[in-house]
Structure formats: C-alpha cells, structure tokens
Coordinates of C-alpha atoms in Angstrom, one line a residue:
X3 CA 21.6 -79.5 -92.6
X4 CA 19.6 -75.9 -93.0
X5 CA 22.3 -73.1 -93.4
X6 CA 19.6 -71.5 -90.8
X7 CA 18.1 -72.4 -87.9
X8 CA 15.4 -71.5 -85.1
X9 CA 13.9 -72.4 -82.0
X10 CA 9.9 -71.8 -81.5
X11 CA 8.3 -71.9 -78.3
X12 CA 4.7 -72.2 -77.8
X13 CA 4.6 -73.5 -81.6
X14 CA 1.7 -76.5 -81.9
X15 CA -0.5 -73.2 -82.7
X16 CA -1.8 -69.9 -83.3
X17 CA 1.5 -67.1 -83.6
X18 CA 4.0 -69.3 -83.0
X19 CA 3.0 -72.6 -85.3
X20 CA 2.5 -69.3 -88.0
X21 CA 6.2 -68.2 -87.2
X22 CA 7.7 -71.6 -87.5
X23 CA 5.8 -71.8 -91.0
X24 CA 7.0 -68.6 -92.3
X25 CA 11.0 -69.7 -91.1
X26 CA 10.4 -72.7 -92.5
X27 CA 9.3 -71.3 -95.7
X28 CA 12.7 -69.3 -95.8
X29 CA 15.1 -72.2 -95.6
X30 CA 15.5 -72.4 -91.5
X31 CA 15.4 -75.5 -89.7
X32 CA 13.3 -75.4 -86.8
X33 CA 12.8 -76.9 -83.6
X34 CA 9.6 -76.3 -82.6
X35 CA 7.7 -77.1 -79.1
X36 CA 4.9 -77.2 -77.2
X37 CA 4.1 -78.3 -74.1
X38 CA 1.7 -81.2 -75.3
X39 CA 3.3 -84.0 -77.1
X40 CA 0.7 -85.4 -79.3
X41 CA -0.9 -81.5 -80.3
X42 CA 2.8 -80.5 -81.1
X43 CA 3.9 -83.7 -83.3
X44 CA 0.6 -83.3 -85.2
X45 CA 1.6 -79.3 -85.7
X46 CA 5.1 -80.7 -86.4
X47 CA 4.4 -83.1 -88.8
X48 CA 1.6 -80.8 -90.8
X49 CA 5.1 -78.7 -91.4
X50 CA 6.7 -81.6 -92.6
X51 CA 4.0 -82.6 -95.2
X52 CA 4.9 -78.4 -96.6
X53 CA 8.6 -80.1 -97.0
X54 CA 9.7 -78.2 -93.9
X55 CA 12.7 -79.3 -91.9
X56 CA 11.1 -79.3 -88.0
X57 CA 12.1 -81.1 -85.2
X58 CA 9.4 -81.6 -82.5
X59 CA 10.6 -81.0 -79.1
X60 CA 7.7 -81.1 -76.4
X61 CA 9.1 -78.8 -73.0
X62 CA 6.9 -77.5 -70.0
X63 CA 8.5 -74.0 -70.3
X64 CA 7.9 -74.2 -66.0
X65 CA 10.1 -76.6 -66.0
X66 CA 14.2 -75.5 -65.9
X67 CA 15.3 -79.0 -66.7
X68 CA 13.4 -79.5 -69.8
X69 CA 14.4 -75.9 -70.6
X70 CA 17.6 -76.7 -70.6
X71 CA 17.0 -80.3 -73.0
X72 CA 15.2 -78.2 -75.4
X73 CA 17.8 -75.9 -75.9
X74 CA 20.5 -79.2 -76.4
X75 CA 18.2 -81.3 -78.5
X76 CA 18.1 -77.6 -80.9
X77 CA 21.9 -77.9 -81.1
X78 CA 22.1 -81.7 -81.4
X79 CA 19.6 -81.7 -84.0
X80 CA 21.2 -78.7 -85.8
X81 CA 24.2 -77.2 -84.7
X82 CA 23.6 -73.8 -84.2
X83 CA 20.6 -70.9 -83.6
X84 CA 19.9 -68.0 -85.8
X85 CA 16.3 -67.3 -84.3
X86 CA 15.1 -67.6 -80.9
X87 CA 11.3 -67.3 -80.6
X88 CA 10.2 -67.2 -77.1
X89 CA 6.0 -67.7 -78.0
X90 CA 5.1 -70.1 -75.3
X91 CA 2.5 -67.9 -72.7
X92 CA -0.6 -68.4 -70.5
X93 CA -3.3 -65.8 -69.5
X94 CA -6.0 -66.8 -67.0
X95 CA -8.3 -63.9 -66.5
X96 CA -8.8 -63.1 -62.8
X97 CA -9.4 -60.1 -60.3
X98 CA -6.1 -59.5 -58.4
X99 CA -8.2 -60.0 -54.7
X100 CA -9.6 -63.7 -56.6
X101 CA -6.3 -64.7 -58.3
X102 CA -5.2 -68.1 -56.3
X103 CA -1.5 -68.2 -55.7
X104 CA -0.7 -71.3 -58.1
X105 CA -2.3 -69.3 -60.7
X106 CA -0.3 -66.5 -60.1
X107 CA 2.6 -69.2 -60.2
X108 CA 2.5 -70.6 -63.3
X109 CA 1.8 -66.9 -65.5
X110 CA 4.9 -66.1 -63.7
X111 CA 7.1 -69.2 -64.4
X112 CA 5.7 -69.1 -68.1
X113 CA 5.7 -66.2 -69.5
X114 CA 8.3 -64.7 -67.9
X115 CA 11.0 -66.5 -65.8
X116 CA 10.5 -69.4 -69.0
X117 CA 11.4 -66.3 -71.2
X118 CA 14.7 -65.3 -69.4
X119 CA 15.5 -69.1 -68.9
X120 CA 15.4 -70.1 -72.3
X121 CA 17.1 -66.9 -73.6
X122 CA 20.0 -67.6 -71.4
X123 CA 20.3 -70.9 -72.3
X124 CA 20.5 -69.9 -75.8
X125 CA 22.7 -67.1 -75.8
X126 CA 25.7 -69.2 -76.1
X127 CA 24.2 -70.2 -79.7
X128 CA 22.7 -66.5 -80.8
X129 CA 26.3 -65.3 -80.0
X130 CA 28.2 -67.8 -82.5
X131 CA 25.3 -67.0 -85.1
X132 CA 25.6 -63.3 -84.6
X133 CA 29.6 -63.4 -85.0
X134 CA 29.0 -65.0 -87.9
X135 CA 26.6 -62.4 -89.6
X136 CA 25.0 -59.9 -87.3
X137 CA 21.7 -60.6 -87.9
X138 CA 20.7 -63.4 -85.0
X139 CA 17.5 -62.6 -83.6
X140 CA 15.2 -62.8 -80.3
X141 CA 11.9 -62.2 -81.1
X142 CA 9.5 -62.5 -77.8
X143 CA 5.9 -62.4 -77.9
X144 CA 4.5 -59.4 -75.3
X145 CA 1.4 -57.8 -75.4
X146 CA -0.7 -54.9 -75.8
X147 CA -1.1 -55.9 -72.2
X148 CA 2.4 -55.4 -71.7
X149 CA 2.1 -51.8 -72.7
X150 CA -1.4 -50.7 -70.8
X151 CA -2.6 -52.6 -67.6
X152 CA -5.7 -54.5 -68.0
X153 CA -8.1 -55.0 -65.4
X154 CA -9.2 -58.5 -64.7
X155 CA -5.7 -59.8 -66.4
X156 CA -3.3 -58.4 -64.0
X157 CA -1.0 -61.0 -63.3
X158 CA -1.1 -61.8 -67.5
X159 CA -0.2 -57.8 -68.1
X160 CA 2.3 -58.3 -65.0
X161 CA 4.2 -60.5 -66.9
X162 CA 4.0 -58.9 -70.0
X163 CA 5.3 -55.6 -68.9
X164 CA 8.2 -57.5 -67.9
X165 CA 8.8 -59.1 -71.1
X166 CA 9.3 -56.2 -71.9
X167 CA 11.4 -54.7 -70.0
X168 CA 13.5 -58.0 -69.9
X169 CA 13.7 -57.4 -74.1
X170 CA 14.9 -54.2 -73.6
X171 CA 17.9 -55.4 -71.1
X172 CA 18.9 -58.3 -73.1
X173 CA 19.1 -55.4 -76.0
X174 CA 21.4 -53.6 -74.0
X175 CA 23.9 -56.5 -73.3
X176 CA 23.2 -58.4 -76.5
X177 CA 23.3 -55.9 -79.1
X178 CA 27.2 -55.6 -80.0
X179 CA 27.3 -59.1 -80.2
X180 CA 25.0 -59.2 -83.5
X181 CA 22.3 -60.5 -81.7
X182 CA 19.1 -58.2 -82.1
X183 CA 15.9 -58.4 -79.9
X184 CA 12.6 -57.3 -80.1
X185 CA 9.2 -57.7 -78.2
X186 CA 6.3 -58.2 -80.3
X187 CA 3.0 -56.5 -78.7
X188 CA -0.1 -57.4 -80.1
X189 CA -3.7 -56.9 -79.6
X190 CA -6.4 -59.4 -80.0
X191 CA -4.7 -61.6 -82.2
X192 CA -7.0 -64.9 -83.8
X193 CA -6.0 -67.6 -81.9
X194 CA -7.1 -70.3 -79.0
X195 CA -6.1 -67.7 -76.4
X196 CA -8.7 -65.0 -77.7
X197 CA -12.1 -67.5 -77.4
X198 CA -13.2 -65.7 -75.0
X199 CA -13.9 -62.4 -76.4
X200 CA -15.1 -64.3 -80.0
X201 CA -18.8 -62.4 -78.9
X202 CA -17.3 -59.4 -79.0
X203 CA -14.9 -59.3 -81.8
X204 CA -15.1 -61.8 -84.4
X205 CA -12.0 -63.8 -85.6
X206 CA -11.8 -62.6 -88.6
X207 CA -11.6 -59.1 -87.7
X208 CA -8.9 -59.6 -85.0
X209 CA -5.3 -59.5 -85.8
X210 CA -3.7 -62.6 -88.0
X211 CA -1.2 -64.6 -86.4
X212 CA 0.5 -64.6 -90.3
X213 CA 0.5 -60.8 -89.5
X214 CA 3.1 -61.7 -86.0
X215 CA 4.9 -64.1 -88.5
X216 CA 5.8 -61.1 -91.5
X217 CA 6.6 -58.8 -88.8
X218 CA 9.5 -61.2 -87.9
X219 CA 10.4 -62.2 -91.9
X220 CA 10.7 -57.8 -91.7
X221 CA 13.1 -57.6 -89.0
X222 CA 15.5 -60.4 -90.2
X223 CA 15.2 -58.7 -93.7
X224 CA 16.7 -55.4 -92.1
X225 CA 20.6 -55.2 -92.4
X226 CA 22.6 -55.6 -89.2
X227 CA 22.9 -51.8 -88.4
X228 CA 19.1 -51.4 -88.5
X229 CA 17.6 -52.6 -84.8
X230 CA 13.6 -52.9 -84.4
X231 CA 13.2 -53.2 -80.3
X232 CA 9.5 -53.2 -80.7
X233 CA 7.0 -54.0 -82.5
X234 CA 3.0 -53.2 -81.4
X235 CA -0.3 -54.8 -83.5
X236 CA -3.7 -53.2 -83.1
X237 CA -6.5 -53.3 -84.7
X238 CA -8.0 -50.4 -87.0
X239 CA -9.7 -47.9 -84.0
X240 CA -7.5 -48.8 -81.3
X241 CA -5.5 -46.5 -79.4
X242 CA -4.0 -48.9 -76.9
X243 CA 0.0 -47.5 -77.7

C-alpha cells in the first residue's frame, strides 16, 4: 500500500493522464478516471507498464451517484487521499444566443457542479491526510478562460470563473485543516481539447501538459506554511492575466 495517495479526474489524457504520471513517479497511488472505460483502462494500464500503482475508475463526473462510487472505490482501494485532482472538463464553443440548453447543461454539471461534488465528497479524506502532515492538496484545473471572458466560449469561461471562485472558498474553509487548494489557469495547453486552434498555434508551441503536472510536484514540494491559491500558464507574448 503507497504511503501516498491521489485521486485524478479527467485522467485517460492530456493534463490530467500527465498529473497522474508525475504522482505516480513520486510514490502515490492513484486512482485515476475518465469517463470512457476502454480509453481510461488503456491510459491506466500504459501507467502500470512504468511500474505505477493506478487503479482505473471510469465515472460520468454529471453523474452524483458515480461521484460518490469513485470517491469509495479511492478509499477502498487505498485508504486514504493526499491529492485531489479535479481535471475532468468540457468546452463546446458556441455564441451565447446559439448555445442549446443541454449544452449549457452538461459544461455546467462538469466542470463545475462535478468540481464541488467530488471535492465534498472527498473532504472527509483530505482532512485525515492534512491532520496527519499539512500538506494535502486540491489542485483544480481552471482556465485562462476563468480569468478573462472569451467570446464564443461563454458558458466554458462561465464555468471556469467559478472554479475559481469555488477554489478560493474551499481555501477559506479548508485551509486550517492542512488541506491547501489551488486553481490551475492555463492557456492553450497541447492536448485533445485545443484541436481546434492546431491552424493557428501549433502543438508544439502551446503549453505542455508536463508543464500543469511540475506546477503541482512545486506546490506539494512547498512546506505546509507556504499556500499557492493560483497558478496561471501562458504562453511567451500573452498578456491574458
């Protein structure tokens, strides 16, 4: 049983399959999941073949119920949470007058009411780990778009912002209870979501999703008095802060 453990959301890919690699790396045991079984057991088991301890856990982070089984199979499986990653997000690119209601829907039940879900449901866990050394961690992943409004994404910024602000409560009533949390705010960042502006800005020049996965390896690196509530990425030129 890892000393260490975490929980990664959104993990078959991109940021958070690069977040579970780098805790993996460092001893923890992770849970990660995905939405879609077979793309997260092939992510999971690539891990594996590294000699990573990961436990695949596929959860529709719409769904409260299987909010609620991921966070018990994590504790079944290993007992107790040191990181909480909440990854999992979806942007669909729409004018607000366009945007059809059950697109709205499902931004909102993703990226932010699956956020605050899954956060409560593993406070109970965060707060044992953070008694133990006061380093436990909730790292969620924001935006750039969470920061400055972007036209044409409105309900993805929408839900960003309050990611945001939801990190920065969650600070406030977390804090003294060695549990430290901070909203990661990146640009373009090289993964499945940014396909669409590949024309524009190449993959190789955007943001790294190994550059997300340091940033966290730096904050649980910092000694318990030492709090990092956010953290943004941009690209050399930008000015988006």
């Amino acid at each position: 049983m890892a000393e260490r453990a975490g929980l990664v959301t959104g993990g078959s890919s991109g940021i958070g399959l690069a977040i579970a690699r780098a805790l993996g790396q460092d001893g923890y045991g992770i849970t990660l999941s995905a939405r879609r079984p077979d793309k997260l057991e092939a992510a999971a088991q690539a891990l594996r073949d590294e000699g990573l301890d990961v436990n695949a856990v596929p959860a529709n982070m719409a769904d409260e119920e299987e909010i609620g089984r991921l966070a018990e199979a994590h504790r079944e499986r290993f007992g107790r949470l040191d990181v909480l990653v909440n990854n999992a997000g979806i942007g669909i690119g729409s004018a607000v007058a366009d945007t059809e209601t059950k697109k709205l829907d499902l931004q909102l039940h993703v990226n932010l009411r699956g956020v605050y879900l899954m956060a409560r449901e593993c406070i109970p866990m965060l707060k044992e780990a953070g008694a133990e050394h006061g380093k436990a961690l909730i790292a969620n992943t924001a935006s750039m778009a969470g920061k400055r409004g972007q036209g044409w994404l409105p309900a993805y910024s929408a839900t960003k912002f309050g990611v945001v602000g939801l990190s920065q409560a969650l600070h406030k009533e977390l804090s003294n209870e060695g549990i430290q949390v901070t909203a990661l705010c990146p640009g373009f960042v090289a993964t499945d979501m940014t396909d669409w502006i590949e024309d524009q800005i190449p993959k190789d020049e955007m943001i790294q999703p190994e550059d997300i996965a340091e940033a966290i390896r730096f904050v649980l690196r910092t000694s318990p008095h030492c709090v990092v509530p956010e953290i943004a990425f941009i690209r050399p030129g930008d000015s988006d802060v």
